Amino acid sequence: MVKLEKRVLGRTGLNLSCVGFGASPLGNVFGPVSRDDALAAVRRALDLGINFFDTSPYYGGTVSEMVLGDCLRELGVPRDEIIVSTKCGRYADGFDFSAERITKSVDESLQRLKLDYVDILQCHDIEFGSLDQIVSETIPALQKLKEAGKIRFIGITGLPLGIFTYVLDRVPPGSVDAVLSYCHYSINDSTLVDLLPYLKSKGVGVISASPLAMGLLTENGPPEWHPASSELKSACRAAANHCKEKGKNISKLALQYSLTNKEVSSILVGMNSVKQVEENVAAALELLNIGEDLDLLHEVEAILEPVKTQTWPSGIQQS
Ligand code: NAD
């Protein structure tokens, strides 16, 4: 049987499955998910070679972490066979990147996840905090947690790509191990590509999330809260309909598009059912056949051309 490809994350030595399990849906972020469905999805993901699971205390107000922790414990997964990342600094009640809060937060996350350590702890959506605080206070506090053995590696996440260069240009080399970018490596927006040489030069591993643009590139469409403009939403709907008329699923095409660049170690897809897990792993295994779908990809790109690279505001004005 063909195995799901693993890719090394920067200089961490972590070998991530190229498709990672985004656990935000387990926090009911995209609609309700039963415990049975969550457990079945995680079990199937493990069976099919997914070893990377990403969550956050923010997703579903801690529900995602709790459900993921329950599933991993119930399935009795050996700790060294999985890579678990969670986040700090963004919570249901707001943002707080202070050393005090994130130090407390990691203990709470470990308790919910029922783990002794997480593989990657990421500062969640740093554009909503002071980037100077991230550099001078948050990352040094995370270093201490690393020394204490509670986390193995340090990451930063967010939407505007400029936040990554701002922070990485100001922290001591090697103090940030990975970045998690989202919605910037999809058919409608692949601007992360331009940043890859810089990230490589900094020795930082790259994770890209939301290949389906948080539901825009799915047949069901995005959730109510999706921040895209109506123009972007309707262009994506037209692209999804076009694929459907051709007997194809836009989600598969979108995931395959994101997976083609091996400089990105893992593509995190949000999944909440066995069906989605199986479809997404199958898409990755069929990657080599993308040539057959190249015409369709070009047609979809043409439909999305008027909204190409269109994004949405995120974060606060940095002084
Ligand atoms: P996504 O683009 O992965 O889309 C998820 C949506 O697509 C969900 O509704 C899911 O049910 C659906 N879906 C998944 N597979 C499908 C398939 N085969 N067919 C049809 N629909 C399918 O967006 P996301 O969940 O926001 O991103 C993935 C993960 O990345 C998150 O769960 C989270 O772990 C991480 N993430 C992190 C950040 C951050 O740190 N700031 C931001 C976004 C995402």
mmCIF file of C-alpha atoms and ligand atoms in Angstrom:
data_model
loop_
_atom_site.group_PDB
_atom_site.id
_atom_site.type_symbol
_atom_site.label_atom_id
_atom_site.label_comp_id
_atom_site.label_asym_id
_atom_site.label_seq_id
_atom_site.Cartn_x
_atom_site.Cartn_y
_atom_site.Cartn_z
ATOM 1 C CA MET A 1 0.000 0.000 0.000
ATOM 2 C CA VAL A 2 1.251 3.494 -0.850
ATOM 3 C CA LYS A 3 2.050 5.417 2.316
ATOM 4 C CA LEU A 4 1.168 8.974 3.131
ATOM 5 C CA GLU A 5 4.309 11.021 2.598
ATOM 6 C CA LYS A 6 6.118 12.484 5.587
ATOM 7 C CA ARG A 7 8.111 15.714 5.384
ATOM 8 C CA VAL A 8 10.664 17.115 7.826
ATOM 9 C CA LEU A 9 9.694 20.363 9.545
ATOM 10 C CA GLY A 10 12.571 22.822 9.187
ATOM 11 C CA ARG A 11 15.377 21.970 11.617
ATOM 12 C CA THR A 12 13.133 20.279 14.195
ATOM 13 C CA GLY A 13 13.671 16.710 13.003
ATOM 14 C CA LEU A 14 9.897 16.228 13.273
ATOM 15 C CA ASN A 15 8.542 14.146 10.404
ATOM 16 C CA LEU A 16 5.042 15.394 9.725
ATOM 17 C CA SER A 17 2.513 13.617 7.547
ATOM 18 C CA CYS A 18 2.007 15.865 4.507
ATOM 19 C CA VAL A 19 -1.695 15.985 5.358
ATOM 20 C CA GLY A 20 -2.198 17.112 8.934
ATOM 21 C CA PHE A 21 -5.380 16.770 10.976
ATOM 22 C CA GLY A 22 -6.754 20.233 11.742
ATOM 23 C CA ALA A 23 -8.810 19.722 14.869
ATOM 24 C CA SER A 24 -10.722 23.006 14.925
ATOM 25 C CA PRO A 25 -13.843 21.214 13.597
ATOM 26 C CA LEU A 26 -13.722 18.997 16.717
ATOM 27 C CA GLY A 27 -14.527 22.182 18.637
ATOM 28 C CA ASN A 28 -17.751 22.430 16.570
ATOM 29 C CA VAL A 29 -16.337 25.428 14.721
ATOM 30 C CA PHE A 30 -17.819 24.303 11.387
ATOM 31 C CA GLY A 31 -21.011 22.811 12.884
ATOM 32 C CA PRO A 32 -21.734 20.196 15.549
ATOM 33 C CA VAL A 33 -19.611 17.031 15.617
ATOM 34 C CA SER A 34 -20.559 14.083 17.809
ATOM 35 C CA ARG A 35 -17.972 12.400 20.037
ATOM 36 C CA ASP A 36 -18.429 9.182 18.042
ATOM 37 C CA ASP A 37 -17.738 10.957 14.751
ATOM 38 C CA ALA A 38 -14.705 12.710 16.246
ATOM 39 C CA LEU A 39 -13.299 9.445 17.577
ATOM 40 C CA ALA A 40 -13.926 7.627 14.304
ATOM 41 C CA ALA A 41 -12.271 10.431 12.308
ATOM 42 C CA VAL A 42 -9.160 10.471 14.514
ATOM 43 C CA ARG A 43 -8.939 6.653 14.442
ATOM 44 C CA ARG A 44 -9.189 6.586 10.647
ATOM 45 C CA ALA A 45 -6.628 9.381 10.337
ATOM 46 C CA LEU A 46 -4.125 7.387 12.418
ATOM 47 C CA ASP A 47 -4.852 4.208 10.436
ATOM 48 C CA LEU A 48 -4.171 6.041 7.184
ATOM 49 C CA GLY A 49 -0.839 7.479 8.307
ATOM 50 C CA ILE A 50 -1.739 10.948 9.569
ATOM 51 C CA ASN A 51 0.553 11.617 12.535
ATOM 52 C CA PHE A 52 0.151 15.389 12.938
ATOM 53 C CA PHE A 53 -2.737 16.891 14.926
ATOM 54 C CA ASP A 54 -3.235 20.615 15.459
ATOM 55 C CA THR A 55 -5.547 22.275 17.953
ATOM 56 C CA SER A 56 -5.866 25.382 20.136
ATOM 57 C CA PRO A 57 -7.525 26.396 23.403
ATOM 58 C CA TYR A 58 -9.459 28.898 21.268
ATOM 59 C CA TYR A 59 -11.233 26.314 19.098
ATOM 60 C CA GLY A 60 -14.699 25.874 20.510
ATOM 61 C CA GLY A 61 -13.567 27.516 23.751
ATOM 62 C CA THR A 62 -11.284 24.569 24.739
ATOM 63 C CA VAL A 63 -13.648 21.891 23.348
ATOM 64 C CA SER A 64 -11.308 20.954 20.475
ATOM 65 C CA GLU A 65 -8.382 20.311 22.832
ATOM 66 C CA MET A 66 -10.556 18.293 25.179
ATOM 67 C CA VAL A 67 -12.111 16.157 22.449
ATOM 68 C CA LEU A 68 -8.765 15.559 20.728
ATOM 69 C CA GLY A 69 -7.204 14.593 24.077
ATOM 70 C CA ASP A 70 -10.061 12.193 24.824
ATOM 71 C CA CYS A 71 -9.761 10.580 21.380
ATOM 72 C CA LEU A 72 -5.983 10.110 21.592
ATOM 73 C CA ARG A 73 -6.244 8.631 25.067
ATOM 74 C CA GLU A 74 -9.138 6.338 24.167
ATOM 75 C CA LEU A 75 -7.268 5.065 21.117
ATOM 76 C CA GLY A 76 -4.168 4.423 23.238
ATOM 77 C CA VAL A 77 -1.841 6.010 20.695
ATOM 78 C CA PRO A 78 1.849 5.676 21.651
ATOM 79 C CA ARG A 79 3.029 9.205 22.450
ATOM 80 C CA ASP A 80 6.114 9.063 20.236
ATOM 81 C CA GLU A 81 4.062 8.109 17.182
ATOM 82 C CA ILE A 82 2.116 11.354 17.060
ATOM 83 C CA ILE A 83 3.002 15.003 16.741
ATOM 84 C CA VAL A 84 0.623 17.293 18.587
ATOM 85 C CA SER A 85 0.601 21.047 18.280
ATOM 86 C CA THR A 86 -1.518 23.485 20.182
ATOM 87 C CA LYS A 87 -1.438 27.219 20.711
ATOM 88 C CA CYS A 88 -1.430 29.992 23.267
ATOM 89 C CA GLY A 89 -2.370 33.647 23.464
ATOM 90 C CA ARG A 90 -5.829 33.434 21.836
ATOM 91 C CA TYR A 91 -8.773 32.386 23.985
ATOM 92 C CA ALA A 92 -12.557 32.538 23.895
ATOM 93 C CA ASP A 93 -12.348 35.644 26.099
ATOM 94 C CA GLY A 94 -9.712 37.443 24.002
ATOM 95 C CA PHE A 95 -5.982 37.708 23.430
ATOM 96 C CA ASP A 96 -3.236 37.622 26.040
ATOM 97 C CA PHE A 97 0.371 36.970 25.025
ATOM 98 C CA SER A 98 1.854 37.819 28.433
ATOM 99 C CA ALA A 99 4.427 35.417 29.871
ATOM 100 C CA GLU A 100 2.182 34.801 32.861
ATOM 101 C CA ARG A 101 -0.890 33.853 30.818
ATOM 102 C CA ILE A 102 0.872 31.626 28.314
ATOM 103 C CA THR A 103 2.798 29.819 31.046
ATOM 104 C CA LYS A 104 -0.489 29.017 32.777
ATOM 105 C CA SER A 105 -2.152 28.272 29.460
ATOM 106 C CA VAL A 106 0.236 25.481 28.497
ATOM 107 C CA ASP A 107 -0.498 23.616 31.728
ATOM 108 C CA GLU A 108 -4.228 23.926 31.058
ATOM 109 C CA SER A 109 -3.743 22.673 27.487
ATOM 110 C CA LEU A 110 -1.667 19.703 28.653
ATOM 111 C CA GLN A 111 -4.392 18.803 31.111
ATOM 112 C CA ARG A 112 -7.101 18.946 28.446
ATOM 113 C CA LEU A 113 -4.972 17.038 25.957
ATOM 114 C CA LYS A 114 -3.967 14.539 28.667
ATOM 115 C CA LEU A 115 -0.326 14.816 27.606
ATOM 116 C CA ASP A 116 2.946 15.514 29.428
ATOM 117 C CA TYR A 117 4.268 17.720 26.622
ATOM 118 C CA VAL A 118 3.216 19.105 23.262
ATOM 119 C CA ASP A 119 5.487 18.869 20.257
ATOM 120 C CA ILE A 120 4.841 22.416 19.057
ATOM 121 C CA LEU A 121 3.375 25.314 20.986
ATOM 122 C CA GLN A 122 2.396 28.195 18.740
ATOM 123 C CA CYS A 123 1.548 31.793 19.556
ATOM 124 C CA HIS A 124 -1.944 31.980 18.063
ATOM 125 C CA ASP A 125 -2.740 34.816 15.621
ATOM 126 C CA ILE A 126 -0.036 37.183 16.772
ATOM 127 C CA GLU A 127 -1.299 40.078 14.630
ATOM 128 C CA PHE A 128 -3.911 40.607 17.365
ATOM 129 C CA GLY A 129 -1.216 41.240 19.964
ATOM 130 C CA SER A 130 1.784 43.524 20.108
ATOM 131 C CA LEU A 131 4.452 41.970 17.877
ATOM 132 C CA ASP A 132 7.091 43.631 20.055
ATOM 133 C CA GLN A 133 5.658 41.808 23.080
ATOM 134 C CA ILE A 134 5.808 38.534 21.126
ATOM 135 C CA VAL A 135 9.522 39.186 20.504
ATOM 136 C CA SER A 136 10.511 40.476 23.931
ATOM 137 C CA GLU A 137 8.218 38.559 26.289
ATOM 138 C CA THR A 138 6.258 35.686 24.714
ATOM 139 C CA ILE A 139 9.032 33.886 22.830
ATOM 140 C CA PRO A 140 11.453 34.092 25.806
ATOM 141 C CA ALA A 141 8.700 32.631 28.038
ATOM 142 C CA LEU A 142 8.202 29.827 25.543
ATOM 143 C CA GLN A 143 11.951 29.148 25.643
ATOM 144 C CA LYS A 144 11.594 28.549 29.374
ATOM 145 C CA LEU A 145 8.728 26.119 28.770
ATOM 146 C CA LYS A 146 10.939 24.357 26.248
ATOM 147 C CA GLU A 147 13.721 24.058 28.820
ATOM 148 C CA ALA A 148 11.159 22.711 31.302
ATOM 149 C CA GLY A 149 10.244 19.974 28.815
ATOM 150 C CA LYS A 150 6.597 21.017 28.469
ATOM 151 C CA ILE A 151 6.970 21.871 24.796
ATOM 152 C CA ARG A 152 9.473 20.633 22.243
ATOM 153 C CA PHE A 153 9.298 23.389 19.639
ATOM 154 C CA ILE A 154 8.047 26.954 19.288
ATOM 155 C CA GLY A 155 5.852 28.331 16.520
ATOM 156 C CA ILE A 156 3.973 31.463 15.544
ATOM 157 C CA THR A 157 0.748 31.694 13.561
ATOM 158 C CA GLY A 158 -1.375 34.335 11.890
ATOM 159 C CA LEU A 159 -2.868 35.626 8.651
ATOM 160 C CA PRO A 160 -0.830 38.625 7.378
ATOM 161 C CA LEU A 161 2.476 37.305 6.080
ATOM 162 C CA GLY A 162 4.357 40.414 7.240
ATOM 163 C CA ILE A 163 4.042 39.340 10.892
ATOM 164 C CA PHE A 164 6.420 36.455 10.280
ATOM 165 C CA THR A 165 9.243 38.587 8.888
ATOM 166 C CA TYR A 166 8.708 41.206 11.607
ATOM 167 C CA VAL A 167 9.185 38.665 14.378
ATOM 168 C CA LEU A 168 11.845 36.493 12.742
ATOM 169 C CA ASP A 169 13.988 39.548 11.976
ATOM 170 C CA ARG A 170 13.991 40.472 15.661
ATOM 171 C CA VAL A 171 14.345 37.223 17.629
ATOM 172 C CA PRO A 172 17.650 35.393 18.196
ATOM 173 C CA PRO A 173 18.271 32.831 15.418
ATOM 174 C CA GLY A 174 16.800 29.446 16.271
ATOM 175 C CA SER A 175 14.310 30.725 18.830
ATOM 176 C CA VAL A 176 11.308 30.173 16.538
ATOM 177 C CA ASP A 177 11.174 26.691 15.023
ATOM 178 C CA ALA A 178 8.084 26.903 12.815
ATOM 179 C CA VAL A 179 5.461 29.168 11.334
ATOM 180 C CA LEU A 180 1.866 28.240 10.619
ATOM 181 C CA SER A 181 0.370 30.307 7.815
ATOM 182 C CA TYR A 182 -3.249 29.899 6.728
ATOM 183 C CA CYS A 183 -5.326 30.731 3.674
ATOM 184 C CA HIS A 184 -2.202 31.755 1.738
ATOM 185 C CA TYR A 185 -1.517 28.503 -0.097
ATOM 186 C CA SER A 186 -4.778 27.753 -1.831
ATOM 187 C CA ILE A 187 -5.846 28.015 -5.478
ATOM 188 C CA ASN A 188 -7.256 31.505 -4.827
ATOM 189 C CA ASP A 189 -4.259 32.797 -2.869
ATOM 190 C CA SER A 190 -0.770 31.307 -2.965
ATOM 191 C CA THR A 191 1.188 34.316 -1.716
ATOM 192 C CA LEU A 192 3.001 32.172 0.885
ATOM 193 C CA VAL A 193 5.191 30.915 -1.979
ATOM 194 C CA ASP A 194 7.061 34.222 -2.104
ATOM 195 C CA LEU A 195 7.997 33.934 1.574
ATOM 196 C CA LEU A 196 9.370 30.388 1.421
ATOM 197 C CA PRO A 197 12.992 31.303 0.510
ATOM 198 C CA TYR A 198 13.105 33.770 3.420
ATOM 199 C CA LEU A 199 11.718 31.200 5.868
ATOM 200 C CA LYS A 200 14.215 28.639 4.643
ATOM 201 C CA SER A 201 17.062 31.111 5.122
ATOM 202 C CA LYS A 202 15.922 31.525 8.737
ATOM 203 C CA GLY A 203 15.849 27.742 9.247
ATOM 204 C CA VAL A 204 12.168 27.890 10.105
ATOM 205 C CA GLY A 205 9.792 25.050 9.246
ATOM 206 C CA VAL A 206 6.568 25.843 7.382
ATOM 207 C CA ILE A 207 3.069 24.523 8.013
ATOM 208 C CA SER A 208 0.258 25.734 5.795
ATOM 209 C CA ALA A 209 -3.328 25.531 6.986
ATOM 210 C CA SER A 210 -6.755 25.904 5.430
ATOM 211 C CA PRO A 211 -6.114 24.576 1.903
ATOM 212 C CA LEU A 212 -9.890 24.740 1.400
ATOM 213 C CA ALA A 213 -9.759 28.428 2.405
ATOM 214 C CA MET A 214 -11.789 27.657 5.545
ATOM 215 C CA GLY A 215 -14.589 26.120 3.548
ATOM 216 C CA LEU A 216 -14.635 28.488 0.537
ATOM 217 C CA LEU A 217 -13.286 25.722 -1.690
ATOM 218 C CA THR A 218 -15.865 23.104 -0.736
ATOM 219 C CA GLU A 219 -19.176 22.101 -2.288
ATOM 220 C CA ASN A 220 -21.003 23.017 0.939
ATOM 221 C CA GLY A 221 -19.439 26.464 1.045
ATOM 222 C CA PRO A 222 -18.035 28.395 4.009
ATOM 223 C CA PRO A 223 -19.568 28.793 7.475
ATOM 224 C CA GLU A 224 -21.620 31.865 8.345
ATOM 225 C CA TRP A 225 -18.707 33.584 10.153
ATOM 226 C CA HIS A 226 -16.313 33.379 7.170
ATOM 227 C CA PRO A 227 -14.622 36.787 6.782
ATOM 228 C CA ALA A 228 -14.227 36.767 2.958
ATOM 229 C CA SER A 229 -15.940 39.427 0.842
ATOM 230 C CA SER A 230 -19.153 38.463 -0.943
ATOM 231 C CA GLU A 231 -17.217 38.795 -4.219
ATOM 232 C CA LEU A 232 -14.663 36.186 -3.109
ATOM 233 C CA LYS A 233 -17.378 33.906 -1.735
ATOM 234 C CA SER A 234 -19.372 33.989 -4.956
ATOM 235 C CA ALA A 235 -16.285 33.391 -7.145
ATOM 236 C CA CYS A 236 -15.431 30.332 -5.036
ATOM 237 C CA ARG A 237 -19.018 29.121 -5.259
ATOM 238 C CA ALA A 238 -18.850 29.456 -9.056
ATOM 239 C CA ALA A 239 -15.573 27.516 -9.096
ATOM 240 C CA ALA A 240 -17.047 24.746 -6.909
ATOM 241 C CA ASN A 241 -20.108 24.501 -9.165
ATOM 242 C CA HIS A 242 -17.881 24.345 -12.243
ATOM 243 C CA CYS A 243 -15.967 21.398 -10.777
ATOM 244 C CA LYS A 244 -19.212 19.669 -9.801
ATOM 245 C CA GLU A 245 -20.565 20.008 -13.340
ATOM 246 C CA LYS A 246 -17.412 18.259 -14.527
ATOM 247 C CA GLY A 247 -17.963 15.464 -12.006
ATOM 248 C CA LYS A 248 -15.066 16.648 -9.811
ATOM 249 C CA ASN A 249 -14.817 17.841 -6.236
ATOM 250 C CA ILE A 250 -13.159 21.217 -5.757
ATOM 251 C CA SER A 251 -11.885 20.215 -2.297
ATOM 252 C CA LYS A 252 -9.780 17.445 -3.766
ATOM 253 C CA LEU A 253 -8.309 19.743 -6.403
ATOM 254 C CA ALA A 254 -7.632 22.424 -3.787
ATOM 255 C CA LEU A 255 -5.855 20.050 -1.416
ATOM 256 C CA GLN A 256 -3.754 18.584 -4.222
ATOM 257 C CA TYR A 257 -2.796 22.092 -5.292
ATOM 258 C CA SER A 258 -1.546 22.883 -1.774
ATOM 259 C CA LEU A 259 0.330 19.603 -1.451
ATOM 260 C CA THR A 260 2.482 20.087 -4.544
ATOM 261 C CA ASN A 261 5.072 22.290 -2.848
ATOM 262 C CA LYS A 262 7.360 20.117 -0.733
ATOM 263 C CA GLU A 263 8.929 23.114 0.985
ATOM 264 C CA VAL A 264 5.738 23.150 3.011
ATOM 265 C CA SER A 265 5.978 20.312 5.514
ATOM 266 C CA SER A 266 2.328 19.719 6.227
ATOM 267 C CA ILE A 267 -1.001 20.937 4.946
ATOM 268 C CA LEU A 268 -3.467 21.161 7.802
ATOM 269 C CA VAL A 269 -7.020 20.359 6.760
ATOM 270 C CA GLY A 270 -9.911 20.665 9.149
ATOM 271 C CA MET A 271 -11.669 17.287 9.344
ATOM 272 C CA ASN A 272 -14.671 16.015 11.244
ATOM 273 C CA SER A 273 -15.629 12.689 9.673
ATOM 274 C CA VAL A 274 -14.201 9.425 8.400
ATOM 275 C CA LYS A 275 -15.379 10.385 4.907
ATOM 276 C CA GLN A 276 -13.372 13.619 4.910
ATOM 277 C CA VAL A 277 -10.292 11.862 6.278
ATOM 278 C CA GLU A 278 -10.493 9.185 3.597
ATOM 279 C CA GLU A 279 -11.097 11.691 0.801
ATOM 280 C CA ASN A 280 -8.219 13.898 1.871
ATOM 281 C CA VAL A 281 -5.726 11.074 2.286
ATOM 282 C CA ALA A 282 -6.812 9.651 -1.076
ATOM 283 C CA ALA A 283 -6.260 13.066 -2.659
ATOM 284 C CA ALA A 284 -2.718 13.099 -1.281
ATOM 285 C CA LEU A 285 -1.981 9.562 -2.450
ATOM 286 C CA GLU A 286 -3.249 10.362 -5.934
ATOM 287 C CA LEU A 287 -1.123 13.454 -6.093
ATOM 288 C CA LEU A 288 0.945 12.179 -8.982
ATOM 289 C CA ASN A 289 -2.153 12.094 -11.188
ATOM 290 C CA ILE A 290 -2.760 15.798 -10.856
ATOM 291 C CA GLY A 291 -1.685 16.116 -14.496
ATOM 292 C CA GLU A 292 -5.029 14.612 -15.466
ATOM 293 C CA ASP A 293 -6.775 17.425 -13.680
ATOM 294 C CA LEU A 294 -4.514 20.221 -14.847
ATOM 295 C CA ASP A 295 -7.072 21.500 -17.358
ATOM 296 C CA LEU A 296 -9.673 21.687 -14.628
ATOM 297 C CA LEU A 297 -7.201 23.486 -12.363
ATOM 298 C CA HIS A 298 -6.584 26.083 -15.084
ATOM 299 C CA GLU A 299 -10.336 26.559 -15.549
ATOM 300 C CA VAL A 300 -10.790 27.079 -11.807
ATOM 301 C CA GLU A 301 -7.852 29.487 -11.737
ATOM 302 C CA ALA A 302 -9.499 31.464 -14.545
ATOM 303 C CA ILE A 303 -12.782 31.674 -12.592
ATOM 304 C CA LEU A 304 -10.883 32.859 -9.495
ATOM 305 C CA GLU A 305 -8.586 35.247 -11.374
ATOM 306 C CA PRO A 306 -10.649 38.402 -10.528
ATOM 307 C CA VAL A 307 -10.354 37.635 -6.803
ATOM 308 C CA LYS A 308 -6.823 36.201 -6.862
ATOM 309 C CA THR A 309 -4.892 36.993 -3.651
ATOM 310 C CA GLN A 310 -7.911 38.809 -2.213
ATOM 311 C CA THR A 311 -7.726 38.436 1.562
ATOM 312 C CA TRP A 312 -9.388 40.140 4.545
ATOM 313 C CA PRO A 313 -8.206 42.337 7.396
ATOM 314 C CA SER A 314 -6.916 40.586 10.502
ATOM 315 C CA GLY A 315 -5.341 42.011 13.631
ATOM 316 C CA ILE A 316 -4.666 45.368 15.193
ATOM 317 C CA GLN A 317 -2.681 48.364 13.995
ATOM 318 C CA GLN A 318 0.920 47.826 15.173
ATOM 319 C CA SER A 319 2.549 50.987 16.538
HETATM 320 P P1 NAD B 1 -9.925 24.192 5.853
HETATM 321 O O1 NAD B 1 -9.568 25.000 4.672
HETATM 322 O O2 NAD B 1 -9.120 22.996 6.166
HETATM 323 O O3 NAD B 1 -11.485 23.839 5.702
HETATM 324 C C1 NAD B 1 -12.151 23.118 6.684
HETATM 325 C C2 NAD B 1 -13.586 22.875 6.217
HETATM 326 O O4 NAD B 1 -13.555 22.013 5.085
HETATM 327 C C3 NAD B 1 -14.417 22.167 7.282
HETATM 328 O O5 NAD B 1 -15.770 22.563 7.152
HETATM 329 C C4 NAD B 1 -14.271 20.697 6.873
HETATM 330 O O6 NAD B 1 -15.336 19.940 7.379
HETATM 331 C C5 NAD B 1 -14.291 20.820 5.374
HETATM 332 N N1 NAD B 1 -13.640 19.689 4.671
HETATM 333 C C6 NAD B 1 -12.505 19.023 4.994
HETATM 334 N N2 NAD B 1 -12.250 18.057 4.109
HETATM 335 C C7 NAD B 1 -13.234 18.097 3.191
HETATM 336 C C8 NAD B 1 -13.516 17.358 2.026
HETATM 337 N N3 NAD B 1 -12.733 16.361 1.635
HETATM 338 N N4 NAD B 1 -14.621 17.689 1.310
HETATM 339 C C9 NAD B 1 -15.437 18.691 1.695
HETATM 340 N N5 NAD B 1 -15.213 19.443 2.798
HETATM 341 C C10 NAD B 1 -14.126 19.163 3.537
HETATM 342 O O7 NAD B 1 -9.931 25.214 7.111
HETATM 343 P P2 NAD B 1 -9.547 25.096 8.643
HETATM 344 O O8 NAD B 1 -10.204 23.945 9.317
HETATM 345 O O9 NAD B 1 -9.756 26.459 9.186
HETATM 346 O O10 NAD B 1 -7.978 24.853 8.629
HETATM 347 C C11 NAD B 1 -7.403 23.610 8.920
HETATM 348 C C12 NAD B 1 -6.728 23.596 10.286
HETATM 349 O O11 NAD B 1 -5.597 24.446 10.280
HETATM 350 C C13 NAD B 1 -7.581 24.069 11.467
HETATM 351 O O12 NAD B 1 -8.431 23.035 11.934
HETATM 352 C C14 NAD B 1 -6.514 24.460 12.440
HETATM 353 O O13 NAD B 1 -5.989 23.307 13.068
HETATM 354 C C15 NAD B 1 -5.440 25.066 11.533
HETATM 355 N N6 NAD B 1 -5.585 26.542 11.389
HETATM 356 C C16 NAD B 1 -4.841 27.341 12.182
HETATM 357 C C17 NAD B 1 -4.966 28.716 12.096
HETATM 358 C C18 NAD B 1 -4.155 29.592 12.997
HETATM 359 O O14 NAD B 1 -3.333 29.102 13.734
HETATM 360 N N7 NAD B 1 -4.333 30.886 12.975
HETATM 361 C C19 NAD B 1 -5.853 29.299 11.185
HETATM 362 C C20 NAD B 1 -6.583 28.461 10.359
HETATM 363 C C21 NAD B 1 -6.423 27.077 10.461
#
